[in-house]
mmCIF file of C-alpha atoms and ligand atoms in Angstrom:
data_model
loop_
_atom_site.group_PDB
_atom_site.id
_atom_site.type_symbol
_atom_site.label_atom_id
_atom_site.label_comp_id
_atom_site.label_asym_id
_atom_site.label_seq_id
_atom_site.Cartn_x
_atom_site.Cartn_y
_atom_site.Cartn_z
ATOM 1 C CA MET A 1 0.000 0.000 0.000
ATOM 2 C CA LYS A 2 1.354 3.430 -1.024
ATOM 3 C CA ARG A 3 2.544 5.107 2.190
ATOM 4 C CA SER A 4 0.899 8.433 1.391
ATOM 5 C CA ALA A 5 -2.501 6.610 0.937
ATOM 6 C CA ILE A 6 -2.483 5.124 4.461
ATOM 7 C CA GLY A 7 -5.260 6.643 6.501
ATOM 8 C CA ILE A 8 -6.683 6.320 9.985
ATOM 9 C CA LYS A 9 -9.195 3.773 8.652
ATOM 10 C CA ASP A 10 -6.384 1.383 7.676
ATOM 11 C CA VAL A 11 -4.850 1.703 11.147
ATOM 12 C CA ALA A 12 -8.222 0.924 12.777
ATOM 13 C CA GLU A 13 -8.805 -2.160 10.574
ATOM 14 C CA GLN A 14 -5.287 -3.502 11.081
ATOM 15 C CA SER A 15 -5.532 -2.903 14.851
ATOM 16 C CA GLY A 16 -9.028 -4.337 15.184
ATOM 17 C CA VAL A 17 -10.336 -1.196 16.888
ATOM 18 C CA SER A 18 -12.739 1.644 15.988
ATOM 19 C CA LEU A 19 -11.747 4.927 14.308
ATOM 20 C CA GLY A 20 -12.555 6.673 17.606
ATOM 21 C CA THR A 21 -10.072 4.470 19.478
ATOM 22 C CA VAL A 22 -7.297 5.332 16.996
ATOM 23 C CA SER A 23 -8.195 9.034 17.351
ATOM 24 C CA ASN A 24 -8.027 8.664 21.162
ATOM 25 C CA VAL A 25 -4.624 6.982 20.936
ATOM 26 C CA LEU A 26 -3.415 10.018 18.959
ATOM 27 C CA ASN A 27 -5.211 12.818 20.826
ATOM 28 C CA ARG A 28 -6.266 11.489 24.272
ATOM 29 C CA PRO A 29 -3.954 8.507 24.975
ATOM 30 C CA ASP A 30 -4.866 8.528 28.654
ATOM 31 C CA THR A 31 -8.371 7.358 27.746
ATOM 32 C CA VAL A 32 -7.069 4.155 26.082
ATOM 33 C CA SER A 33 -5.871 0.984 27.896
ATOM 34 C CA GLU A 34 -2.116 0.370 27.737
ATOM 35 C CA PRO A 35 -2.361 -2.894 25.675
ATOM 36 C CA THR A 36 -4.703 -1.322 23.112
ATOM 37 C CA ARG A 37 -2.549 1.814 22.909
ATOM 38 C CA ARG A 38 0.595 -0.260 22.328
ATOM 39 C CA ARG A 39 -1.133 -2.392 19.673
ATOM 40 C CA VAL A 40 -2.398 0.649 17.745
ATOM 41 C CA LEU A 41 0.958 2.454 17.944
ATOM 42 C CA ALA A 42 2.699 -0.681 16.618
ATOM 43 C CA VAL A 43 0.329 -0.749 13.631
ATOM 44 C CA ILE A 44 0.875 3.002 13.031
ATOM 45 C CA GLU A 45 4.617 2.359 13.007
ATOM 46 C CA ARG A 46 4.349 -0.695 10.746
ATOM 47 C CA LEU A 47 2.054 1.020 8.212
ATOM 48 C CA GLY A 48 3.958 4.310 8.369
ATOM 49 C CA TYR A 49 0.764 6.272 9.036
ATOM 50 C CA VAL A 50 1.331 10.057 9.288
ATOM 51 C CA ARG A 51 -1.396 12.157 10.844
ATOM 52 C CA SER A 52 -2.523 15.030 8.605
ATOM 53 C CA GLU A 53 -1.898 18.189 10.665
ATOM 54 C CA THR A 54 -3.989 20.137 8.139
ATOM 55 C CA ALA A 55 -6.881 17.690 8.612
ATOM 56 C CA ARG A 56 -6.562 18.067 12.416
ATOM 57 C CA GLN A 57 -6.501 21.831 12.051
ATOM 58 C CA LEU A 58 -9.569 21.770 9.801
ATOM 59 C CA ARG A 59 -11.418 19.667 12.383
ATOM 60 C CA ALA A 60 -10.273 21.844 15.262
ATOM 61 C CA GLY A 61 -11.171 24.917 13.201
ATOM 62 C CA ARG A 62 -7.876 26.602 14.073
ATOM 63 C CA SER A 63 -4.394 26.327 12.633
ATOM 64 C CA ARG A 64 -1.266 27.013 14.676
ATOM 65 C CA LEU A 65 0.324 28.765 11.711
ATOM 66 C CA LEU A 66 0.337 32.500 11.049
ATOM 67 C CA ALA A 67 1.270 33.676 7.551
ATOM 68 C CA LEU A 68 3.431 36.786 7.143
ATOM 69 C CA LEU A 69 3.563 38.344 3.665
ATOM 70 C CA VAL A 70 6.116 41.151 3.296
ATOM 71 C CA LEU A 71 7.500 43.073 0.333
ATOM 72 C CA ASP A 72 11.161 42.032 0.361
ATOM 73 C CA LEU A 73 13.206 39.894 2.775
ATOM 74 C CA ALA A 74 16.401 41.429 1.388
ATOM 75 C CA ASN A 75 15.323 44.524 3.323
ATOM 76 C CA PRO A 76 16.487 44.210 6.981
ATOM 77 C CA PHE A 77 13.447 46.242 8.006
ATOM 78 C CA PHE A 78 11.201 43.266 7.190
ATOM 79 C CA VAL A 79 13.562 40.774 8.791
ATOM 80 C CA GLU A 80 13.233 42.692 12.071
ATOM 81 C CA LEU A 81 9.472 42.905 11.606
ATOM 82 C CA ALA A 82 9.358 39.119 11.068
ATOM 83 C CA ARG A 83 11.472 38.558 14.209
ATOM 84 C CA GLY A 84 8.996 40.552 16.243
ATOM 85 C CA ALA A 85 6.044 38.620 14.840
ATOM 86 C CA GLN A 86 7.777 35.324 15.523
ATOM 87 C CA GLN A 87 8.464 36.256 19.156
ATOM 88 C CA ALA A 88 4.775 36.930 19.804
ATOM 89 C CA ALA A 89 3.768 33.749 17.940
ATOM 90 C CA ARG A 90 6.173 31.535 19.903
ATOM 91 C CA GLU A 91 4.858 32.885 23.191
ATOM 92 C CA ALA A 92 1.394 31.784 22.034
ATOM 93 C CA GLY A 93 2.598 28.332 20.900
ATOM 94 C CA LEU A 94 2.271 29.272 17.245
ATOM 95 C CA ALA A 95 4.617 29.486 14.240
ATOM 96 C CA VAL A 96 5.027 32.048 11.450
ATOM 97 C CA MET A 97 5.391 31.174 7.761
ATOM 98 C CA VAL A 98 7.099 34.055 5.906
ATOM 99 C CA CYS A 99 6.568 34.797 2.185
ATOM 100 C CA THR A 100 7.411 37.822 0.031
ATOM 101 C CA SER A 101 5.293 39.542 -2.603
ATOM 102 C CA ALA A 102 8.369 41.187 -4.214
ATOM 103 C CA GLY A 103 6.143 44.257 -4.526
ATOM 104 C CA ASP A 104 4.024 42.423 -7.131
ATOM 105 C CA PRO A 105 0.230 42.590 -6.549
ATOM 106 C CA ALA A 106 -0.271 39.399 -8.627
ATOM 107 C CA GLN A 107 2.227 37.467 -6.470
ATOM 108 C CA GLU A 108 0.559 38.925 -3.370
ATOM 109 C CA ALA A 109 -2.883 37.753 -4.549
ATOM 110 C CA GLU A 110 -1.505 34.282 -5.277
ATOM 111 C CA TYR A 111 -0.119 33.889 -1.762
ATOM 112 C CA LEU A 112 -3.242 35.300 -0.101
ATOM 113 C CA GLY A 113 -5.322 32.699 -1.974
ATOM 114 C CA MET A 114 -2.920 29.954 -0.847
ATOM 115 C CA PHE A 115 -3.172 31.080 2.779
ATOM 116 C CA ALA A 116 -6.975 30.882 2.588
ATOM 117 C CA GLU A 117 -6.860 27.401 1.035
ATOM 118 C CA GLN A 118 -4.434 26.189 3.677
ATOM 119 C CA ARG A 119 -6.645 27.772 6.340
ATOM 120 C CA VAL A 120 -3.776 29.353 8.231
ATOM 121 C CA ARG A 121 -4.877 30.954 11.472
ATOM 122 C CA GLY A 122 -4.494 34.490 10.104
ATOM 123 C CA VAL A 123 -2.371 36.715 7.858
ATOM 124 C CA LEU A 124 0.047 39.557 8.636
ATOM 125 C CA VAL A 125 0.642 41.565 5.471
ATOM 126 C CA THR A 126 2.431 44.609 4.105
ATOM 127 C CA PRO A 127 0.201 45.278 1.083
ATOM 128 C CA THR A 128 1.570 46.072 -2.346
ATOM 129 C CA ASP A 129 -1.806 46.575 -3.974
ATOM 130 C CA GLY A 130 -3.055 50.019 -3.052
ATOM 131 C CA THR A 131 -6.694 49.038 -3.577
ATOM 132 C CA GLY A 132 -6.844 46.416 -0.786
ATOM 133 C CA GLN A 133 -9.290 44.390 -2.873
ATOM 134 C CA ASP A 134 -7.368 41.133 -2.383
ATOM 135 C CA LEU A 135 -7.326 41.633 1.375
ATOM 136 C CA ARG A 136 -11.062 42.345 1.464
ATOM 137 C CA ALA A 137 -11.560 39.148 -0.553
ATOM 138 C CA LEU A 138 -9.498 37.299 2.060
ATOM 139 C CA ARG A 139 -11.800 38.633 4.807
ATOM 140 C CA SER A 140 -14.848 37.536 2.814
ATOM 141 C CA ARG A 141 -13.373 34.006 2.890
ATOM 142 C CA GLY A 142 -13.397 34.201 6.675
ATOM 143 C CA MET A 143 -9.657 34.797 7.049
ATOM 144 C CA SER A 144 -8.477 37.400 9.557
ATOM 145 C CA PHE A 145 -5.628 39.693 8.616
ATOM 146 C CA VAL A 146 -3.617 42.526 10.163
ATOM 147 C CA VAL A 147 -1.841 45.117 8.023
ATOM 148 C CA ALA A 148 1.716 45.779 9.199
ATOM 149 C CA ASP A 149 3.801 48.784 8.105
ATOM 150 C CA ARG A 150 0.869 50.756 6.736
ATOM 151 C CA GLU A 151 -2.331 52.167 8.201
ATOM 152 C CA TRP A 152 -5.391 50.247 6.965
ATOM 153 C CA ASP A 153 -8.276 52.586 6.136
ATOM 154 C CA GLY A 154 -10.984 49.936 6.329
ATOM 155 C CA ASP A 155 -12.921 48.788 9.415
ATOM 156 C CA GLU A 156 -12.414 45.066 8.783
ATOM 157 C CA ALA A 157 -8.895 44.747 10.146
ATOM 158 C CA CYS A 158 -6.269 46.028 12.552
ATOM 159 C CA SER A 159 -3.149 47.794 11.370
ATOM 160 C CA VAL A 160 0.201 48.670 12.904
ATOM 161 C CA SER A 161 2.305 51.363 11.283
ATOM 162 C CA VAL A 162 4.469 54.409 11.782
ATOM 163 C CA ASP A 163 3.408 57.971 11.023
ATOM 164 C CA ASP A 164 5.388 58.256 7.782
ATOM 165 C CA VAL A 165 4.291 61.856 7.212
ATOM 166 C CA ALA A 166 5.858 62.770 10.554
ATOM 167 C CA GLY A 167 8.939 60.752 9.566
ATOM 168 C CA GLY A 168 9.418 62.646 6.302
ATOM 169 C CA ARG A 169 8.906 65.897 8.144
ATOM 170 C CA LEU A 170 11.597 65.041 10.726
ATOM 171 C CA ALA A 171 14.127 64.256 7.990
ATOM 172 C CA VAL A 172 13.675 67.467 6.006
ATOM 173 C CA ARG A 173 13.279 69.697 9.066
ATOM 174 C CA HIS A 174 16.734 68.463 10.077
ATOM 175 C CA LEU A 175 18.234 69.277 6.644
ATOM 176 C CA LEU A 176 16.598 72.711 6.547
ATOM 177 C CA ALA A 177 17.909 73.447 10.041
ATOM 178 C CA SER A 178 21.401 72.581 8.720
ATOM 179 C CA GLY A 179 20.986 75.327 6.111
ATOM 180 C CA HIS A 180 20.145 73.172 3.072
ATOM 181 C CA ARG A 181 17.820 74.750 0.535
ATOM 182 C CA ARG A 182 18.358 72.429 -2.461
ATOM 183 C CA ILE A 183 17.087 69.060 -1.266
ATOM 184 C CA ALA A 184 16.337 65.901 -3.252
ATOM 185 C CA TYR A 185 13.838 63.223 -2.192
ATOM 186 C CA VAL A 186 14.641 59.755 -3.545
ATOM 187 C CA SER A 187 11.255 58.063 -3.412
ATOM 188 C CA GLY A 188 10.525 54.325 -3.354
ATOM 189 C CA SER A 189 7.821 52.663 -5.411
ATOM 190 C CA PRO A 190 5.342 55.522 -5.999
ATOM 191 C CA HIS A 191 2.301 53.245 -5.599
ATOM 192 C CA LEU A 192 3.277 52.473 -1.992
ATOM 193 C CA ALA A 193 1.745 54.713 0.678
ATOM 194 C CA GLN A 194 4.995 54.614 2.615
ATOM 195 C CA SER A 195 6.740 56.491 -0.186
ATOM 196 C CA ARG A 196 3.961 59.003 -0.770
ATOM 197 C CA ASP A 197 3.536 59.772 2.941
ATOM 198 C CA ARG A 198 7.250 60.379 3.458
ATOM 199 C CA GLN A 199 7.247 62.790 0.527
ATOM 200 C CA GLN A 200 4.194 64.559 1.941
ATOM 201 C CA GLY A 201 6.049 64.962 5.240
ATOM 202 C CA ALA A 202 9.085 66.365 3.447
ATOM 203 C CA LEU A 203 6.909 68.956 1.710
ATOM 204 C CA SER A 204 5.191 69.887 4.981
ATOM 205 C CA ALA A 205 8.613 70.674 6.459
ATOM 206 C CA LEU A 206 9.272 73.074 3.574
ATOM 207 C CA ASP A 207 5.862 74.677 4.094
ATOM 208 C CA GLU A 208 6.405 75.258 7.802
ATOM 209 C CA ALA A 209 9.850 76.779 7.040
ATOM 210 C CA ARG A 210 8.267 78.945 4.335
ATOM 211 C CA VAL A 211 10.616 77.448 1.744
ATOM 212 C CA ALA A 212 9.207 77.005 -1.764
ATOM 213 C CA ARG A 213 8.186 73.417 -2.548
ATOM 214 C CA GLU A 214 10.185 73.692 -5.762
ATOM 215 C CA ARG A 215 13.267 73.431 -3.554
ATOM 216 C CA LEU A 216 12.474 69.720 -3.201
ATOM 217 C CA THR A 217 13.449 67.712 -6.277
ATOM 218 C CA VAL A 218 11.849 64.260 -6.460
ATOM 219 C CA VAL A 219 13.895 61.414 -7.965
ATOM 220 C CA GLU A 220 11.636 58.393 -8.391
ATOM 221 C CA ALA A 221 13.326 55.045 -7.678
ATOM 222 C CA GLU A 222 11.852 51.851 -9.130
ATOM 223 C CA GLN A 223 12.199 49.798 -5.980
ATOM 224 C CA PHE A 224 13.127 50.308 -2.320
ATOM 225 C CA ASP A 225 16.542 48.691 -2.827
ATOM 226 C CA VAL A 226 20.293 49.444 -3.099
ATOM 227 C CA ALA A 227 20.439 49.081 -6.897
ATOM 228 C CA SER A 228 17.664 51.661 -7.303
ATOM 229 C CA GLY A 229 19.591 53.884 -4.880
ATOM 230 C CA ARG A 230 22.712 53.643 -7.044
ATOM 231 C CA ALA A 231 20.676 54.593 -10.130
ATOM 232 C CA ALA A 232 19.121 57.532 -8.264
ATOM 233 C CA GLY A 233 22.578 58.641 -7.154
ATOM 234 C CA ALA A 234 23.715 58.769 -10.787
ATOM 235 C CA ARG A 235 20.714 60.952 -11.673
ATOM 236 C CA LEU A 236 21.503 63.293 -8.776
ATOM 237 C CA LEU A 237 25.090 63.686 -10.003
ATOM 238 C CA ALA A 238 23.894 64.419 -13.542
ATOM 239 C CA ALA A 239 21.427 67.087 -12.346
ATOM 240 C CA ALA A 240 22.181 70.596 -13.627
ATOM 241 C CA ASP A 241 21.294 72.085 -10.239
ATOM 242 C CA ARG A 242 22.856 69.438 -7.966
ATOM 243 C CA PRO A 243 21.208 69.273 -4.510
ATOM 244 C CA SER A 244 23.274 69.816 -1.359
ATOM 245 C CA ALA A 245 21.215 67.251 0.569
ATOM 246 C CA VAL A 246 19.311 64.023 -0.176
ATOM 247 C CA PHE A 247 16.489 62.417 1.817
ATOM 248 C CA CYS A 248 15.898 58.779 0.776
ATOM 249 C CA ALA A 249 12.634 56.902 1.386
ATOM 250 C CA ASN A 250 14.542 54.064 3.054
ATOM 251 C CA ASP A 251 18.055 53.113 4.151
ATOM 252 C CA LEU A 252 18.709 50.705 1.265
ATOM 253 C CA LEU A 253 18.146 53.545 -1.196
ATOM 254 C CA ALA A 254 20.404 55.787 0.891
ATOM 255 C CA LEU A 255 23.166 53.143 0.937
ATOM 256 C CA GLY A 256 22.913 52.898 -2.857
ATOM 257 C CA VAL A 257 23.145 56.693 -3.234
ATOM 258 C CA LEU A 258 26.138 56.691 -0.864
ATOM 259 C CA GLN A 259 27.931 54.098 -3.028
ATOM 260 C CA THR A 260 27.452 56.212 -6.174
ATOM 261 C CA LEU A 261 28.559 59.446 -4.511
ATOM 262 C CA PHE A 262 31.581 57.714 -3.001
ATOM 263 C CA ALA A 263 32.609 56.294 -6.419
ATOM 264 C CA ALA A 264 32.304 59.767 -7.941
ATOM 265 C CA GLY A 265 34.478 61.335 -5.235
ATOM 266 C CA ILE A 266 31.590 63.305 -3.739
ATOM 267 C CA ARG A 267 32.107 63.745 0.020
ATOM 268 C CA VAL A 268 29.249 63.006 2.423
ATOM 269 C CA PRO A 269 28.209 65.202 4.230
ATOM 270 C CA ASP A 270 30.623 67.926 3.096
ATOM 271 C CA ASP A 271 29.513 68.001 -0.559
ATOM 272 C CA MET A 272 26.127 66.333 -0.075
ATOM 273 C CA ALA A 273 24.277 65.478 3.144
ATOM 274 C CA LEU A 274 22.362 62.180 3.254
ATOM 275 C CA VAL A 275 19.394 60.972 5.319
ATOM 276 C CA GLY A 276 17.739 57.533 5.127
ATOM 277 C CA TYR A 277 14.650 55.897 6.715
ATOM 278 C CA ASP A 278 14.168 52.757 8.886
ATOM 279 C CA ASP A 279 17.476 52.889 10.790
ATOM 280 C CA ILE A 280 18.355 49.320 9.841
ATOM 281 C CA GLU A 281 21.427 47.787 11.499
ATOM 282 C CA PHE A 282 23.662 48.715 8.493
ATOM 283 C CA ALA A 283 22.817 52.405 8.784
ATOM 284 C CA ALA A 284 25.056 52.988 11.790
ATOM 285 C CA GLY A 285 27.767 50.750 10.294
ATOM 286 C CA ALA A 286 27.840 52.381 6.838
ATOM 287 C CA ALA A 287 31.123 53.807 5.443
ATOM 288 C CA VAL A 288 29.689 57.147 6.519
ATOM 289 C CA PRO A 289 27.347 56.432 9.466
ATOM 290 C CA LEU A 290 23.905 57.201 8.129
ATOM 291 C CA THR A 291 21.424 59.623 9.643
ATOM 292 C CA SER A 292 18.074 57.860 9.504
ATOM 293 C CA VAL A 293 14.449 58.079 10.609
ATOM 294 C CA ARG A 294 14.061 55.126 12.958
ATOM 295 C CA GLN A 295 11.041 52.808 12.758
ATOM 296 C CA PRO A 296 10.362 50.364 15.644
ATOM 297 C CA SER A 297 10.357 47.484 13.125
ATOM 298 C CA PHE A 298 10.574 44.637 15.676
ATOM 299 C CA ARG A 299 7.772 46.199 17.724
ATOM 300 C CA ILE A 300 5.609 46.684 14.611
ATOM 301 C CA GLY A 301 5.888 42.960 13.842
ATOM 302 C CA ARG A 302 5.325 41.871 17.452
ATOM 303 C CA THR A 303 2.316 44.147 17.942
ATOM 304 C CA ALA A 304 0.723 43.088 14.644
ATOM 305 C CA ALA A 305 1.088 39.422 15.570
ATOM 306 C CA GLU A 306 -0.352 40.017 19.068
ATOM 307 C CA LEU A 307 -3.426 41.670 17.548
ATOM 308 C CA LEU A 308 -3.912 38.822 15.057
ATOM 309 C CA ILE A 309 -3.528 36.178 17.779
ATOM 310 C CA GLU A 310 -6.046 37.976 19.972
ATOM 311 C CA GLU A 311 -8.511 38.265 17.083
ATOM 312 C CA THR A 312 -8.243 34.566 16.198
ATOM 313 C CA ASP A 313 -8.187 33.000 19.648
ATOM 314 C CA GLY A 314 -11.747 31.770 19.348
ATOM 315 C CA ARG A 315 -13.343 34.714 21.188
ATOM 316 C CA PRO A 316 -13.989 37.230 18.338
ATOM 317 C CA GLU A 317 -16.399 39.110 20.605
ATOM 318 C CA ALA A 318 -13.453 39.978 22.889
ATOM 319 C CA HIS A 319 -11.537 41.689 20.057
ATOM 320 C CA GLU A 320 -11.926 45.181 18.665
ATOM 321 C CA HIS A 321 -9.976 46.236 15.585
ATOM 322 C CA GLN A 322 -7.288 48.829 16.348
ATOM 323 C CA LYS A 323 -5.152 51.151 14.200
ATOM 324 C CA ILE A 324 -1.880 51.461 16.082
ATOM 325 C CA VAL A 325 0.431 54.199 14.780
ATOM 326 C CA PHE A 326 3.905 54.546 16.271
ATOM 327 C CA GLN A 327 5.926 57.747 16.085
ATOM 328 C CA PRO A 328 9.264 57.794 14.204
ATOM 329 C CA GLU A 329 12.503 59.125 15.676
ATOM 330 C CA LEU A 330 15.354 60.940 13.894
ATOM 331 C CA VAL A 331 18.785 59.413 14.600
ATOM 332 C CA VAL A 332 21.452 61.934 13.563
ATOM 333 C CA ARG A 333 24.836 60.540 12.480
ATOM 334 C CA THR A 334 27.819 61.683 10.399
ATOM 335 C CA SER A 335 26.090 61.617 6.997
ATOM 336 C CA SER A 336 24.188 64.843 7.704
ATOM 337 C CA LEU A 337 26.160 66.405 10.517
ATOM 338 C CA GLY A 338 27.209 69.977 10.951
ATOM 339 C CA VAL A 339 27.506 71.234 7.369
ATOM 340 C CA ARG A 340 25.931 74.587 6.544
ATOM 341 C CA GLY A 341 23.846 73.695 3.484
ATOM 342 C CA GLY A 342 24.948 74.749 0.070
ATOM 343 C CA GLY A 343 22.034 77.226 -0.079
HETATM 344 O O1 RIB B 1 9.336 48.352 2.015
HETATM 345 C C1 RIB B 1 9.767 49.567 1.719
HETATM 346 C C2 RIB B 1 9.907 50.392 2.949
HETATM 347 O O2 RIB B 1 8.621 50.555 3.547
HETATM 348 C C3 RIB B 1 10.761 49.768 4.022
HETATM 349 O O3 RIB B 1 12.099 50.107 3.894
HETATM 350 C C4 RIB B 1 10.163 50.347 5.249
HETATM 351 O O4 RIB B 1 10.512 51.721 5.324
HETATM 352 C C5 RIB B 1 8.713 50.209 4.926
HETATM 353 O O5 RIB B 1 7.972 51.096 5.725
#
């Protein structure tokens, strides 16, 4: 008999007991006499029967697996977020399965459908698709989700994020206070709210300083990664009116810009000040320690997982959806220190 075809019915027949007795041996062994338990376990061993955890979960109505769908695991921000989610899950006796959407709404939709089919306990997600239609479809299939890293504007889910408008404002306030009046913003993927909100914050800093918005040049990067940062750095160097300061939508972009400036002999911060976002571990350790807007990435992941676990613990009436928004913090380092801006 093919091993994978062996079911609980075969074990019961070979052991000469009922299906219920086999189930008790597996789930409530203390309710079965020692001789019967030994006989059934021997048959399980001989037949190579493997209990289907998915089938058990389906019967119990609750999986012990949370799914986490993030944009890009090459970004240390999401690794920290995943670590935080895993810590909360472990404390609740659960596990976290991590997947990436690579910023592709189609890939995101594919994984969300898979999570629903596999009936995971719930989904933590950093959405790529600005419409949220795939997440609402997930909810309509009875699957709970929590949005991490972006505020969710619907009333069907919790979200845990950082005030990215405040973060962008902190970054550019700092550059303006250093005397810079020609500032570039290297954005991430324009369809992501994170990128748009940080730009909005940057502009609000100009407004409050009564500096014309035209003083902020936007360089659109394809992705939130180092390669896109290098490409943006090249465009900054080629600009007729080169900025004296650059605010990047995340640290990976800033590290890419730094590489390009370094290769071109441009000194940071003397010739061009640089500010990133996230404060990933490599920011402080960069060739020129990077000023960055810190996000509590571990805490975002942990909090999002705690909310999802609470929502799916079998007492939905005890849970109310929350929108938790943390405040960012500016960490000033060498890359933007003490240079009077180039005007
Ligand atoms: O995923 C792109 C960026 O959005 C990350 O670097 C982090 O800033 C997140 O908020």
